[in-house]
Short mmCIF file of C-alpha atoms in Angstrom, two decimals:
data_model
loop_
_atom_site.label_atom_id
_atom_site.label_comp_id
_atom_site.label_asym_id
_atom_site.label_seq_id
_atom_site.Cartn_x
_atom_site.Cartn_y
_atom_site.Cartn_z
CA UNK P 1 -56.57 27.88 -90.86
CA UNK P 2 -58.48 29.77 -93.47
CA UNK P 3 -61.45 30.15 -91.15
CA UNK P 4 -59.48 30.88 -88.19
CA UNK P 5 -59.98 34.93 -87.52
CA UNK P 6 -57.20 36.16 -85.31
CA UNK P 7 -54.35 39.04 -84.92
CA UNK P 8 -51.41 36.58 -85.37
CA UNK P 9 -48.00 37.36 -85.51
CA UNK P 10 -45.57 36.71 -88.37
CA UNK P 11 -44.05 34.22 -85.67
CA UNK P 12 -47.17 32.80 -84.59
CA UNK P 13 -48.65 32.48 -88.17
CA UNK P 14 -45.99 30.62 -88.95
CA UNK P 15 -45.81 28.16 -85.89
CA UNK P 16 -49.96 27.60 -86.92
CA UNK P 17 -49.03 26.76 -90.03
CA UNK P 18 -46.11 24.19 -88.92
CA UNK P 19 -48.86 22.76 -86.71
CA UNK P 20 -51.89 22.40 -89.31
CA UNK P 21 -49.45 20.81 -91.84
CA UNK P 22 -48.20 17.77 -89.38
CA UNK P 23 -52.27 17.12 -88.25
CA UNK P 24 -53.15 17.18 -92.08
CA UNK P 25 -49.58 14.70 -92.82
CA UNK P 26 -50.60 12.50 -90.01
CA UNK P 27 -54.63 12.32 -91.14
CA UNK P 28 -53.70 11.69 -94.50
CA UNK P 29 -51.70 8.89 -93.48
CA UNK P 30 -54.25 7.60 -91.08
CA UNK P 31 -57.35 7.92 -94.07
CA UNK P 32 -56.51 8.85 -97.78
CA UNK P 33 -59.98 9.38 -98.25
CA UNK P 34 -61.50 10.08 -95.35
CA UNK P 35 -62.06 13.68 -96.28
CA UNK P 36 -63.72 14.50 -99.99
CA UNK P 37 -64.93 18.05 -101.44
CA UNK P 38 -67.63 18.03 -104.15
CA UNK P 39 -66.61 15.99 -107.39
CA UNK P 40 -63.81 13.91 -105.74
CA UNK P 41 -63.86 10.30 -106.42
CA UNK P 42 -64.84 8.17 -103.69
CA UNK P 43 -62.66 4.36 -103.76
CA UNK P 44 -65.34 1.36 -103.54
CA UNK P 45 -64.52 -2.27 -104.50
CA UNK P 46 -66.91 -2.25 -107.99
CA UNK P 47 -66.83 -6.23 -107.45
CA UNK P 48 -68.45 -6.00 -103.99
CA UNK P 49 -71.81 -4.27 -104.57
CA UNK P 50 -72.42 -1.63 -102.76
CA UNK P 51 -74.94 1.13 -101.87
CA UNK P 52 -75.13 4.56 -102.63
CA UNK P 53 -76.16 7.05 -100.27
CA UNK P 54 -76.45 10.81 -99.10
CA UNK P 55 -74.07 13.07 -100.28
CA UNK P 56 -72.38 10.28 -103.46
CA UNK P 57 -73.81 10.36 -107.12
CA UNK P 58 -72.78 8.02 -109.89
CA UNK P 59 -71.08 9.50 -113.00
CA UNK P 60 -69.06 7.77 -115.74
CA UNK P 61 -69.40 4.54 -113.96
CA UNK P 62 -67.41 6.12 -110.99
CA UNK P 63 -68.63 7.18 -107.52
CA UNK P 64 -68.61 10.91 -106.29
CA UNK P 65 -69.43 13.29 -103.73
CA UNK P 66 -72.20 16.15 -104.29
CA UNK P 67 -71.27 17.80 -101.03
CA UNK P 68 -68.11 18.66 -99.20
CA UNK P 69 -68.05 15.72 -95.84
CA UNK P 70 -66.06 12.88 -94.32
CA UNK P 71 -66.63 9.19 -96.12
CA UNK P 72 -68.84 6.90 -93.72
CA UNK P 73 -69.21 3.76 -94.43
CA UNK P 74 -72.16 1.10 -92.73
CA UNK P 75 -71.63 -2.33 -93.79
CA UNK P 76 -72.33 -1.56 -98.05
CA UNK P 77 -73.70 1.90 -97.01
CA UNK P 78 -71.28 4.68 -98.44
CA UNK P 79 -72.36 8.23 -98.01
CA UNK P 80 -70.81 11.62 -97.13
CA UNK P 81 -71.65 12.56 -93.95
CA UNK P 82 -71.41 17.13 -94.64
CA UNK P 83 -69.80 19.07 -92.23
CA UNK P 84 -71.16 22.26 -90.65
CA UNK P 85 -74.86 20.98 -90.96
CA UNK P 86 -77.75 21.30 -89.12
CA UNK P 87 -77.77 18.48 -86.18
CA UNK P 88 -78.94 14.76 -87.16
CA UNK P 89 -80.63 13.48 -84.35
CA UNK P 90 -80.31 9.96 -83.70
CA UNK P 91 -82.13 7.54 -81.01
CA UNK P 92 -80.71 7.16 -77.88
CA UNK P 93 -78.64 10.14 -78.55
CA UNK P 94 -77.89 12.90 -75.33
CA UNK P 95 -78.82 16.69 -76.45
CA UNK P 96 -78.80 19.72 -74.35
CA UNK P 97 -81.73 22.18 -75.13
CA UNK P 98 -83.52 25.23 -74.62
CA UNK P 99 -87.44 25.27 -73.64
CA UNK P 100 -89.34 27.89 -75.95
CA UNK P 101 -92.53 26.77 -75.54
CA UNK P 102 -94.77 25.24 -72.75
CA UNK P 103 -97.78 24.26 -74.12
CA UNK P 104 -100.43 20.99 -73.26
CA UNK P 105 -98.89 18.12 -71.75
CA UNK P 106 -95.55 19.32 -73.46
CA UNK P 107 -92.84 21.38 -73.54
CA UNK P 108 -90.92 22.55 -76.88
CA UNK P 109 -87.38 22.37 -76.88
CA UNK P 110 -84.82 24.26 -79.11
CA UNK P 111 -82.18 21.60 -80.01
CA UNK P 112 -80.16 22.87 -83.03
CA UNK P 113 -82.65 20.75 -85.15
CA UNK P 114 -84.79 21.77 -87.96
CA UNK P 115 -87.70 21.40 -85.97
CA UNK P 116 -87.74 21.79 -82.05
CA UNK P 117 -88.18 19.01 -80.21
CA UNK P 118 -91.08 17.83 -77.92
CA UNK P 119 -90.49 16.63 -74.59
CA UNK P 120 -94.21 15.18 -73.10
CA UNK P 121 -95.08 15.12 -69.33
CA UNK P 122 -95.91 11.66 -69.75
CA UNK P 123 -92.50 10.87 -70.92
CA UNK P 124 -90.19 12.08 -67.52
CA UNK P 125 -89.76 12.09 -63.77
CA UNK P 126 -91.87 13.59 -61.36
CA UNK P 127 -90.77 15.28 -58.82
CA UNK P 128 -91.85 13.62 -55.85
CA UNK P 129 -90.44 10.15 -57.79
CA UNK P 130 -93.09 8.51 -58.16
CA UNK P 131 -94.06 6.40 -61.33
CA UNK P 132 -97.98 7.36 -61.38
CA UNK P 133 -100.51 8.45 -64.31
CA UNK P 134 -100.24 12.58 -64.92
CA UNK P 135 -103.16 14.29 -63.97
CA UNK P 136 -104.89 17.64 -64.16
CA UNK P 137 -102.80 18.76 -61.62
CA UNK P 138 -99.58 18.01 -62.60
CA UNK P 139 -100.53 20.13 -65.88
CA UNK P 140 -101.18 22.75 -64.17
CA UNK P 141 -97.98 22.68 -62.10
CA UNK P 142 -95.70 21.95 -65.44
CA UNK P 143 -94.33 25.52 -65.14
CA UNK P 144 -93.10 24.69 -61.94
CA UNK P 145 -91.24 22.01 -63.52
CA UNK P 146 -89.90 23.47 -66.74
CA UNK P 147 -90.64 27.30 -67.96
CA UNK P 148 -89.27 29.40 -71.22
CA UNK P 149 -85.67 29.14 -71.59
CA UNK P 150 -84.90 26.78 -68.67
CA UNK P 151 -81.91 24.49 -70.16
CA UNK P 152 -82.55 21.21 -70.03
CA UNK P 153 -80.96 17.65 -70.45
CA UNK P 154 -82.84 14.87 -72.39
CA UNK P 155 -82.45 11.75 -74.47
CA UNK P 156 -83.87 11.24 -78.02
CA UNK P 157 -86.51 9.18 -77.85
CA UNK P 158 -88.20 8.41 -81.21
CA UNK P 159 -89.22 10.28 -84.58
CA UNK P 160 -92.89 10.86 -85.64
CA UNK P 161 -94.52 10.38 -88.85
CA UNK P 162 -94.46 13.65 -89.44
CA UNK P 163 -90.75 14.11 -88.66
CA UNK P 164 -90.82 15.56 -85.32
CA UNK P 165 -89.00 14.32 -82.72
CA UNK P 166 -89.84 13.15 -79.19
CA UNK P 167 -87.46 13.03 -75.99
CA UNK P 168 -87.86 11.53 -72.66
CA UNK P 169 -86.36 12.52 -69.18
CA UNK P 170 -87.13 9.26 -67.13
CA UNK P 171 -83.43 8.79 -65.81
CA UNK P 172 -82.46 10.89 -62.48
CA UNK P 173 -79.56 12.27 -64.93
CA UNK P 174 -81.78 14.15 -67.46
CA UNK P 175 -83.32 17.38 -65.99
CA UNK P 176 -83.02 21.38 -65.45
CA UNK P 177 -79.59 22.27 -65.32
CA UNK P 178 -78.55 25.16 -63.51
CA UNK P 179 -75.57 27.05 -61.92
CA UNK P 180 -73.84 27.00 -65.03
CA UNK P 181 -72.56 28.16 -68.50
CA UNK P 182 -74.51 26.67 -71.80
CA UNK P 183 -71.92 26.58 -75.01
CA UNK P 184 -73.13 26.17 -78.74
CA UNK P 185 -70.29 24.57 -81.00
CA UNK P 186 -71.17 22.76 -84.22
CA UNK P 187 -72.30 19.20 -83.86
CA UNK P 188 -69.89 17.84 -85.77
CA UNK P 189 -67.32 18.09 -82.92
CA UNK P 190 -69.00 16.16 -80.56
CA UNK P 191 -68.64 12.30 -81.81
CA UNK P 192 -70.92 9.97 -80.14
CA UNK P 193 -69.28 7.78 -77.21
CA UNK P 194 -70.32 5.27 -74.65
CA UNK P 195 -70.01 8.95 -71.85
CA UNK P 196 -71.28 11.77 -72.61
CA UNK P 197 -71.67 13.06 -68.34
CA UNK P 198 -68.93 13.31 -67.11
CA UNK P 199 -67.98 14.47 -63.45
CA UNK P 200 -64.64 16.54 -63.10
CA UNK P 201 -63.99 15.56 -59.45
CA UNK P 202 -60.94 18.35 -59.10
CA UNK P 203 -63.08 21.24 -59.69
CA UNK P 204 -66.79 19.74 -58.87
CA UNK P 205 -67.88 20.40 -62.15
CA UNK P 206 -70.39 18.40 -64.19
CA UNK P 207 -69.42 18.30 -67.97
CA UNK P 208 -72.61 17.39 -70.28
CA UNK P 209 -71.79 17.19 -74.10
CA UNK P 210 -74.98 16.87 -75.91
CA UNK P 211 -74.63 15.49 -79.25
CA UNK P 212 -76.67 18.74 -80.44
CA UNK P 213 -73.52 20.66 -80.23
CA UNK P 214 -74.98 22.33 -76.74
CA UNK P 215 -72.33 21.79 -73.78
CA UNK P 216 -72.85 22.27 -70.71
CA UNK P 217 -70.63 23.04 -68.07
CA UNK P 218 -72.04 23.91 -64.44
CA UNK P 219 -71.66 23.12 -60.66
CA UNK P 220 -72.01 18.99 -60.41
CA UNK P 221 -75.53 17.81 -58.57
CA UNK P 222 -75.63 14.66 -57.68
CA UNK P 223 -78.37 12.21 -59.09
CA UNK P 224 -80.06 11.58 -55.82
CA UNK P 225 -83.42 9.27 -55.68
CA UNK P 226 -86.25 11.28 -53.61
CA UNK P 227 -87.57 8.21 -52.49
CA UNK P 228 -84.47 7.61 -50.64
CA UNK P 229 -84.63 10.99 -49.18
CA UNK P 230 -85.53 11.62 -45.41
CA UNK P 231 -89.38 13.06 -45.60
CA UNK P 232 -89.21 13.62 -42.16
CA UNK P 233 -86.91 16.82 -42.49
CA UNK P 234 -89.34 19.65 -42.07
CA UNK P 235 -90.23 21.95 -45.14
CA UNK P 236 -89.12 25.12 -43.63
CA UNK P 237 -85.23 23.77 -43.04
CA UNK P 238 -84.80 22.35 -47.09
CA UNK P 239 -86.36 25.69 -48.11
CA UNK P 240 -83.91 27.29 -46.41
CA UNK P 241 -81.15 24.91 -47.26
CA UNK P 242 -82.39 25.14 -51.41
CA UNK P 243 -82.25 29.03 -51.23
CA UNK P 244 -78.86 29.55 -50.41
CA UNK P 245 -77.21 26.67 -52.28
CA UNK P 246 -79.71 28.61 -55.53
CA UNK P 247 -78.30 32.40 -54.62
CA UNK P 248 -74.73 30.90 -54.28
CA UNK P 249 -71.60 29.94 -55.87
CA UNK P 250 -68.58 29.90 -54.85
CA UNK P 251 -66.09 32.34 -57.07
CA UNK P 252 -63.31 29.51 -57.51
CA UNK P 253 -66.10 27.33 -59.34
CA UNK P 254 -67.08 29.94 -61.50
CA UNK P 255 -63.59 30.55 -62.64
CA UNK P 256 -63.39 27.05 -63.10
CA UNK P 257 -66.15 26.88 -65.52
CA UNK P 258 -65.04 30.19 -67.31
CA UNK P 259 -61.42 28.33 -67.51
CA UNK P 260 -63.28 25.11 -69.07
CA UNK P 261 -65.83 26.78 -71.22
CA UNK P 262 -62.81 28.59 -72.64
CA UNK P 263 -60.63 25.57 -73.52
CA UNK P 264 -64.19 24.22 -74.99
CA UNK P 265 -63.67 27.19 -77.42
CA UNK P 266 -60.01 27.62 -78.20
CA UNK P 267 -60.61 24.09 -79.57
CA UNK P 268 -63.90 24.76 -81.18
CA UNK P 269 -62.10 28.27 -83.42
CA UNK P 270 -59.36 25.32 -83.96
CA UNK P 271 -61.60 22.72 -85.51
CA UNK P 272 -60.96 19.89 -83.09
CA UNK P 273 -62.90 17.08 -82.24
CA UNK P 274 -64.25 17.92 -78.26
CA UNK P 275 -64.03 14.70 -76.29
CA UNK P 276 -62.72 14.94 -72.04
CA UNK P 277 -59.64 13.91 -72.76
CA UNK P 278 -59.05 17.20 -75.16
CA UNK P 279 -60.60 19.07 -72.89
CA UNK P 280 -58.55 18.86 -69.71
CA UNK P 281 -55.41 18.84 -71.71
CA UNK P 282 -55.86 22.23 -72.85
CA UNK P 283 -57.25 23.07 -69.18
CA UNK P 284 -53.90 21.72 -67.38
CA UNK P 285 -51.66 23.27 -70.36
CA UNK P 286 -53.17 26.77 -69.48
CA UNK P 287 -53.11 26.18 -65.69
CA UNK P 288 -49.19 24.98 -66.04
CA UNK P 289 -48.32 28.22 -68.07
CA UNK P 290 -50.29 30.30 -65.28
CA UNK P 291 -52.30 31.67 -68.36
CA UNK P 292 -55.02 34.03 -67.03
CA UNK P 293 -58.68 32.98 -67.92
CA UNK P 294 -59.83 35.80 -70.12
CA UNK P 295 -56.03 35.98 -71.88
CA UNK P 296 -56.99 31.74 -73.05
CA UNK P 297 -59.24 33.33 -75.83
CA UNK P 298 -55.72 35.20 -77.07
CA UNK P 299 -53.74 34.24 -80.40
CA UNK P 300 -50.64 33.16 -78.60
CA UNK P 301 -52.85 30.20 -76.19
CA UNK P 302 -54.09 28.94 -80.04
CA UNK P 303 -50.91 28.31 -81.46
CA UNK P 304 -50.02 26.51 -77.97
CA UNK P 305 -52.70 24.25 -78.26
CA UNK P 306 -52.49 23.33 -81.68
CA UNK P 307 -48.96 22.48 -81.41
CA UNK P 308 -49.83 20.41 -78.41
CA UNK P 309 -52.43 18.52 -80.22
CA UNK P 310 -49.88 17.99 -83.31
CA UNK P 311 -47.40 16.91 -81.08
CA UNK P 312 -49.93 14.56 -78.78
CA UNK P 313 -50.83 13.05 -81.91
CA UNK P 314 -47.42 12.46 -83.37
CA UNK P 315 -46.71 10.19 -80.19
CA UNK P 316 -49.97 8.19 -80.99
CA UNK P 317 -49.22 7.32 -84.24
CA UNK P 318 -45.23 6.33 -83.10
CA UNK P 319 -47.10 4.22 -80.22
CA UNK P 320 -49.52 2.06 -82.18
CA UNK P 321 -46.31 1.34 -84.80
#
């Protein structure tokens, strides 16, 4: 709540703070030490041995965090994993970036990293679908593909010697996004899980949260396969067809993606974990109360949703005793 900048009322400061205090009863109870600031003591078993890693020091035979985190723990790994950092990439993880560069063979991406990311020619689709060898042509053309501050969706492929990292685009779901709404959170709200597209069939909106902290919410396009895709159609039609679905949307999607991107945020200023399930909560709560889009962003939809989320969570933790 300390972070949280907004014109609250006596009333409404106090309903905040009767919210924050059951989430921090109920994760207390849930993980003593799940949460550490700098010098706390971190519990190990001394008998068991153990590793120490980022973020934990010894001193006087006990061990301790150097930086402000959540406890993680990998098999004997224990480390501090600090909040409000730069984004860790990690293999095989989904991220959401920004081109800033399109230079040989490659395009530079802008991923919330310390250094951007490459994304080779070699190492994604082709347009016309098929798998062939690049050629001098297809360099030529990459601007056609990708240009300076096109958002696009990729997958971390591997780290180089020199720290850089590479990502790859070979699956029809990675690509330019468009017709949409890009929204930078910090990465520490996105938790890796087995879904990170999703497709919100009541509005027809594709959901993308890249574990970069860049989200993505825009007009769902489904994956097709060109080869699958009737060449006989002539080019004139689909060029016609392509520029009015590009000069086009509807005003009821936009709204819907205003409404989503703003839940995204209200939970974001809030410090909540974004996952779907959080997210269309908070979209059907404001929908129920006939809350108007821009009014979502206000001090009196905050204290709503963190009471809901106290309250949601309070019936977890009665369910699973």
């Amino acid at each position: 709540m300390r972070g949280l900048k907004l014109p609250l009322s006596q009333t409404q400061r106090v309903r905040l703070q009767r919210a924050f205090e059951k989430l921090q009863s109920l994760s207390a109870m849930a993980n003593s030490d799940a949460s550490v600031t700098v010098a706390d003591t971190i519990p190990v078993n001394y008998e068991d041995a153990f590793l120490k890693g980022h973020g934990t020091t010894d001193l006087n035979g006990e061990l301790v965090a150097t930086v402000c985190g959540v406890v993680e723990r990998v098999n004997k790994l224990v480390y501090v994993r600090s909040l409000r950092a730069r984004y860790k990439p990690e293999v095989g993880d989904v991220v959401v970036g920004r081109v800033v560069e399109v230079a040989q063979k490659r395009w530079r991406l802008e991923i919330n990293f310390s250094q951007d990311a490459v994304l080779m020619l070699s190492s994604m689709n082709m347009p016309d679908g098929i798998q062939r060898r690049r050629t001098a042509l297809d360099e030529l053309n990459m601007r056609s593909i990708f240009e300076e501050n096109d958002i696009v969706c990729a997958e971390v492929r591997n780290f180089q010697h020199d720290g850089s990292l590479q990502l790859q685009a070979r699956s029809r779901k990675y690509g330019k996004l468009e017709k949409g709404q890009l929204l930078i959170i910090d990465p520490y709200l996105v938790k890796k899980s087995k879904q990170h597209f999703h497709h919100l069939e009541q509005f027809g909106i594709g959901l993308i949260l890249g574990r970069n902290g860049y989200i993505w919410i825009g007009e769902h396009v489904e994956a097709r396969d060109s080869m699958v895709i009737d060449q006989a159609k002539s080019t004139e039609q689909s060029t016609v067809v392509e520029g009015i679905n590009q000069a086009y949307t509807p005003l009821e999607m936009r709204q819907n993606i205003c409404r989503i991107g703003n839940a995204i945020r209200v939970l974001t200023s809030l410090g909540f974990n974004v996952d779907l399930n959080l997210i269309m909560e908070t979209v059907e709560l404001s929908s129920s109360l006939k809350i108007d889009i821009h009014d979502m962003l206000g001090s009196e939809f905050h204290v709503l949703v963190a009471e809901m989320e106290a309250e949601r969570r309070i019936l977890t933790t009665k369910r699973k005793r």
